[in-house]
Short mmCIF file of C-alpha atoms in Angstrom, two decimals:
data_model
loop_
_atom_site.label_atom_id
_atom_site.label_comp_id
_atom_site.label_asym_id
_atom_site.label_seq_id
_atom_site.Cartn_x
_atom_site.Cartn_y
_atom_site.Cartn_z
CA ASP A 149 0.00 0.00 0.00
CA THR A 150 2.97 2.29 -0.52
CA ALA A 151 1.75 5.74 -1.51
CA VAL A 152 4.97 7.23 -2.89
CA SER A 153 7.86 4.90 -3.66
CA GLN A 154 11.38 5.62 -4.82
CA THR A 155 14.16 3.42 -6.16
CA PRO A 156 16.90 2.92 -5.32
CA LYS A 157 16.99 3.71 -1.62
CA TYR A 158 20.76 4.03 -1.63
CA LEU A 159 22.99 4.95 -4.55
CA VAL A 160 26.77 5.11 -4.39
CA THR A 161 28.55 6.13 -7.57
CA GLN A 162 31.66 7.83 -8.86
CA MET A 163 32.06 11.35 -10.14
CA GLY A 164 31.24 11.76 -13.79
CA ASN A 165 28.71 8.93 -13.95
CA ASP A 166 25.10 9.31 -15.09
CA LYS A 167 22.36 7.92 -12.84
CA SER A 168 18.57 7.89 -12.55
CA ILE A 169 16.22 7.77 -9.59
CA LYS A 170 12.68 6.53 -10.11
CA CYS A 171 9.53 7.67 -8.35
CA GLU A 172 5.99 6.35 -8.47
CA GLN A 173 2.82 7.39 -6.65
CA ASN A 174 -0.43 5.43 -6.47
CA LEU A 175 -2.49 8.23 -4.92
CA GLY A 176 -3.86 9.60 -8.17
CA HIS A 177 -2.32 12.99 -7.45
CA ASP A 178 -1.86 15.53 -10.24
CA THR A 179 1.40 17.08 -9.06
CA MET A 180 4.73 15.45 -8.28
CA TYR A 181 7.94 16.99 -6.97
CA TRP A 182 11.63 16.39 -6.46
CA TYR A 183 13.40 17.82 -3.42
CA LYS A 184 17.05 17.77 -2.37
CA GLN A 185 18.02 17.61 1.30
CA ASP A 186 21.65 18.42 1.89
CA SER A 187 23.92 17.58 4.80
CA LYS A 188 22.57 20.55 6.74
CA LYS A 189 19.09 19.01 6.47
CA PHE A 190 17.81 21.92 4.38
CA LEU A 191 15.02 20.67 2.11
CA LYS A 192 14.85 22.52 -1.19
CA ILE A 193 12.48 22.02 -4.09
CA MET A 194 14.08 21.16 -7.44
CA PHE A 195 11.20 20.43 -9.80
CA SER A 196 7.51 19.81 -9.92
CA TYR A 197 5.29 18.35 -12.60
CA ASN A 198 1.56 18.93 -12.97
CA ASN A 199 -0.21 16.76 -15.52
CA LYS A 200 3.11 16.05 -17.22
CA GLU A 201 4.02 19.71 -17.54
CA LEU A 202 6.98 21.22 -15.74
CA ILE A 203 5.65 24.08 -13.67
CA ILE A 204 8.52 24.83 -11.30
CA ASN A 205 12.17 24.62 -12.23
CA GLU A 206 14.40 26.08 -9.55
CA THR A 207 17.95 27.13 -10.30
CA VAL A 208 19.35 23.64 -10.45
CA PRO A 209 22.12 22.67 -12.88
CA ASN A 210 20.91 21.42 -16.24
CA ARG A 211 22.70 18.16 -15.47
CA PHE A 212 19.48 17.35 -13.62
CA SER A 213 16.53 16.47 -15.82
CA PRO A 214 13.11 15.32 -14.63
CA LYS A 215 11.19 12.94 -16.83
CA SER A 216 7.53 12.07 -16.41
CA PRO A 217 6.26 9.24 -18.63
CA ASP A 218 2.80 9.51 -17.06
CA LYS A 219 0.97 11.14 -14.17
CA ALA A 220 2.03 8.46 -11.69
CA HIS A 221 5.76 8.66 -12.37
CA LEU A 222 8.42 11.35 -12.09
CA ASN A 223 11.98 10.17 -12.60
CA LEU A 224 15.13 12.19 -12.01
CA HIS A 225 18.11 11.76 -14.30
CA ILE A 226 21.47 13.21 -13.34
CA ASN A 227 24.37 13.55 -15.78
CA SER A 228 28.05 13.92 -14.94
CA LEU A 229 27.62 13.53 -11.20
CA GLU A 230 29.67 15.80 -8.92
CA LEU A 231 30.70 15.47 -5.28
CA GLY A 232 28.29 18.26 -4.36
CA ASP A 233 25.37 16.22 -5.64
CA SER A 234 25.67 13.95 -2.59
CA ALA A 235 22.42 14.38 -0.66
CA VAL A 236 19.09 12.74 0.03
CA TYR A 237 16.60 13.20 -2.81
CA PHE A 238 12.92 13.05 -1.95
CA CYS A 239 10.06 12.59 -4.36
CA ALA A 240 6.64 13.89 -3.30
CA SER A 241 3.12 14.18 -4.67
CA SER A 242 0.12 16.31 -3.83
CA GLN A 243 -3.43 16.97 -4.88
CA ALA A 244 -4.26 19.92 -2.63
CA SER A 245 -2.26 21.21 0.30
CA GLU A 246 -0.64 18.17 1.86
CA GLN A 247 2.42 16.70 0.18
CA TYR A 248 3.21 13.03 0.58
CA PHE A 249 6.89 12.19 0.46
CA GLY A 250 8.66 9.08 -0.68
CA PRO A 251 11.23 7.43 1.61
CA GLY A 252 14.14 9.21 -0.05
CA THR A 253 17.17 8.15 -2.07
CA ARG A 254 20.52 8.67 -0.37
CA LEU A 255 23.01 9.52 -3.12
CA THR A 256 26.71 9.41 -2.38
CA VAL A 257 29.15 10.55 -5.04
CA THR A 258 32.76 9.47 -4.49
CA ARG B 7 17.23 36.72 4.53
CA LYS B 8 15.88 33.16 4.27
CA GLU B 9 12.26 32.82 3.19
CA VAL B 10 11.44 30.69 6.22
CA GLU B 11 13.50 30.90 9.40
CA GLN B 12 13.22 28.71 12.45
CA ASP B 13 14.71 28.48 15.92
CA PRO B 14 18.13 26.91 15.45
CA GLY B 15 17.69 24.34 18.23
CA PRO B 16 18.44 21.67 19.20
CA PHE B 17 15.94 21.45 22.02
CA ASN B 18 16.56 18.80 24.70
CA VAL B 19 13.65 18.57 27.12
CA PRO B 20 12.52 16.07 29.76
CA GLU B 21 9.39 14.00 29.27
CA GLY B 22 6.28 15.89 30.26
CA ALA B 23 7.77 19.29 29.45
CA THR B 24 6.11 21.92 27.32
CA VAL B 25 8.19 23.16 24.40
CA ALA B 26 7.54 25.87 21.83
CA PHE B 27 9.04 26.38 18.39
CA ASN B 28 8.95 29.64 16.47
CA CYS B 29 9.14 30.40 12.78
CA THR B 30 9.11 33.57 10.69
CA TYR B 31 8.50 33.94 6.98
CA SER B 32 9.44 36.75 4.62
CA ASN B 33 6.82 36.53 1.86
CA SER B 34 3.79 38.52 2.98
CA ALA B 35 1.75 36.98 0.16
CA SER B 36 2.17 33.47 1.59
CA GLN B 37 -1.09 31.63 1.55
CA SER B 38 -0.91 28.56 3.76
CA PHE B 39 1.21 27.34 6.62
CA PHE B 40 2.10 23.95 7.98
CA TRP B 41 4.25 22.06 10.43
CA TYR B 42 5.87 18.89 9.14
CA ARG B 43 7.70 16.34 11.22
CA GLN B 44 10.79 14.46 10.03
CA ASP B 45 12.18 11.53 11.97
CA CYS B 46 15.85 10.66 11.66
CA ARG B 47 16.63 9.27 8.20
CA LYS B 48 12.95 9.31 7.24
CA GLU B 49 10.77 11.42 4.98
CA PRO B 50 8.89 14.53 6.17
CA LYS B 51 5.24 14.01 7.13
CA LEU B 52 2.52 16.55 7.70
CA LEU B 53 1.95 17.18 11.40
CA MET B 54 -0.69 19.87 11.15
CA SER B 55 -1.86 22.82 9.14
CA VAL B 56 -1.80 26.25 10.77
CA TYR B 57 -4.91 28.41 10.64
CA SER B 58 -5.27 32.12 11.31
CA SER B 59 -7.46 31.53 14.34
CA GLY B 60 -5.00 29.04 15.81
CA ASN B 61 -5.71 25.35 16.01
CA GLU B 62 -5.11 22.44 18.32
CA ASP B 63 -4.62 18.75 17.72
CA GLY B 64 -4.28 16.87 20.98
CA ARG B 65 -1.08 18.01 22.66
CA PHE B 66 -0.10 20.17 19.71
CA THR B 67 -1.16 23.80 19.26
CA ALA B 68 -0.28 25.88 16.22
CA GLN B 69 -0.65 29.63 15.92
CA LEU B 70 -0.26 32.11 13.09
CA ASN B 71 0.28 35.85 13.27
CA ARG B 72 0.01 37.22 9.74
CA ALA B 73 0.81 40.79 10.77
CA SER B 74 4.12 39.70 12.27
CA GLN B 75 4.63 36.89 9.74
CA TYR B 76 5.18 34.50 12.60
CA ILE B 77 4.15 30.88 13.19
CA SER B 78 4.49 28.83 16.34
CA LEU B 79 4.09 25.24 17.48
CA LEU B 80 3.52 24.31 21.12
CA ILE B 81 3.89 20.76 22.35
CA ARG B 82 2.48 19.98 25.78
CA ASP B 83 3.28 16.97 27.93
CA SER B 84 6.05 15.91 25.56
CA LYS B 85 6.63 12.21 24.94
CA LEU B 86 9.76 10.33 23.97
CA SER B 87 8.10 9.66 20.62
CA ASP B 88 7.95 13.42 19.92
CA SER B 89 11.70 13.37 19.33
CA ALA B 90 12.14 14.46 15.70
CA THR B 91 12.92 17.48 13.55
CA TYR B 92 10.02 19.91 13.13
CA LEU B 93 9.84 21.76 9.84
CA CYS B 94 8.00 25.03 9.39
CA VAL B 95 6.50 25.14 5.89
CA VAL B 96 4.98 28.01 3.96
CA LYS B 97 2.96 27.74 0.76
CA SER B 98 3.06 30.61 -1.67
CA LEU B 99 2.39 31.26 -5.31
CA SER B 100 5.41 31.03 -7.62
CA GLY B 101 4.32 32.04 -11.09
CA SER B 102 1.31 29.85 -11.79
CA ALA B 103 2.31 27.19 -9.28
CA ARG B 104 1.84 26.83 -5.55
CA GLN B 105 5.17 26.08 -3.96
CA LEU B 106 6.12 24.85 -0.51
CA THR B 107 9.14 26.45 1.13
CA PHE B 108 10.63 24.57 4.05
CA GLY B 109 12.49 25.97 7.01
CA SER B 110 15.72 24.27 7.99
CA GLY B 111 14.01 22.52 10.89
CA THR B 112 14.30 22.47 14.65
CA GLN B 113 15.53 19.30 16.28
CA LEU B 114 13.72 18.13 19.42
CA THR B 115 14.98 15.40 21.73
CA VAL B 116 12.72 14.36 24.59
CA LEU B 117 14.74 12.77 27.38
CA PRO B 118 13.47 10.10 29.81
#
């Protein structure tokens, strides 16, 4: 009965690699998000998608690209990974006010 | 100035204590306000919304002062299970989208 799921839960990779994180929600929500939480625990929005249209795109590097094949999925692809990309990435979805978060993907770039 | 600022914490309190967290926000056009809770190495979860008239949910009381752009959370009779990071969250309009902005969180540890 998982509402928002992410894979993988942990990702360890080397600098320069390309990786993807997948997110799925079974809540029927219209809007999905990606957040980054850094080592200082500050949670910052990266992207959101509403009905497959990008509606927020914060000042993140263009190495990050969200891809939404359908309303229930919002994947995050990262090119040329850098040390500073190490963080926990949370997917979330919402219909009205409350956002439901996935369990997070802990990315470590070595 | 950060859009949402919280007490730096951490707060270490004994069981049964009353503890209060404060939060200020800079965008006067902010529309909605929330407190989220995040347990260690877990995802954030909605604790409660914050209404202009103030609202209570069991041991938790949230208050909003729009004039001062100030939000508070009061926890009475704290339990060990209240130990977590409490995130002040503000919803505002960004272009055509409603966006949540999170504070950096206040860590609470309730001690036996």
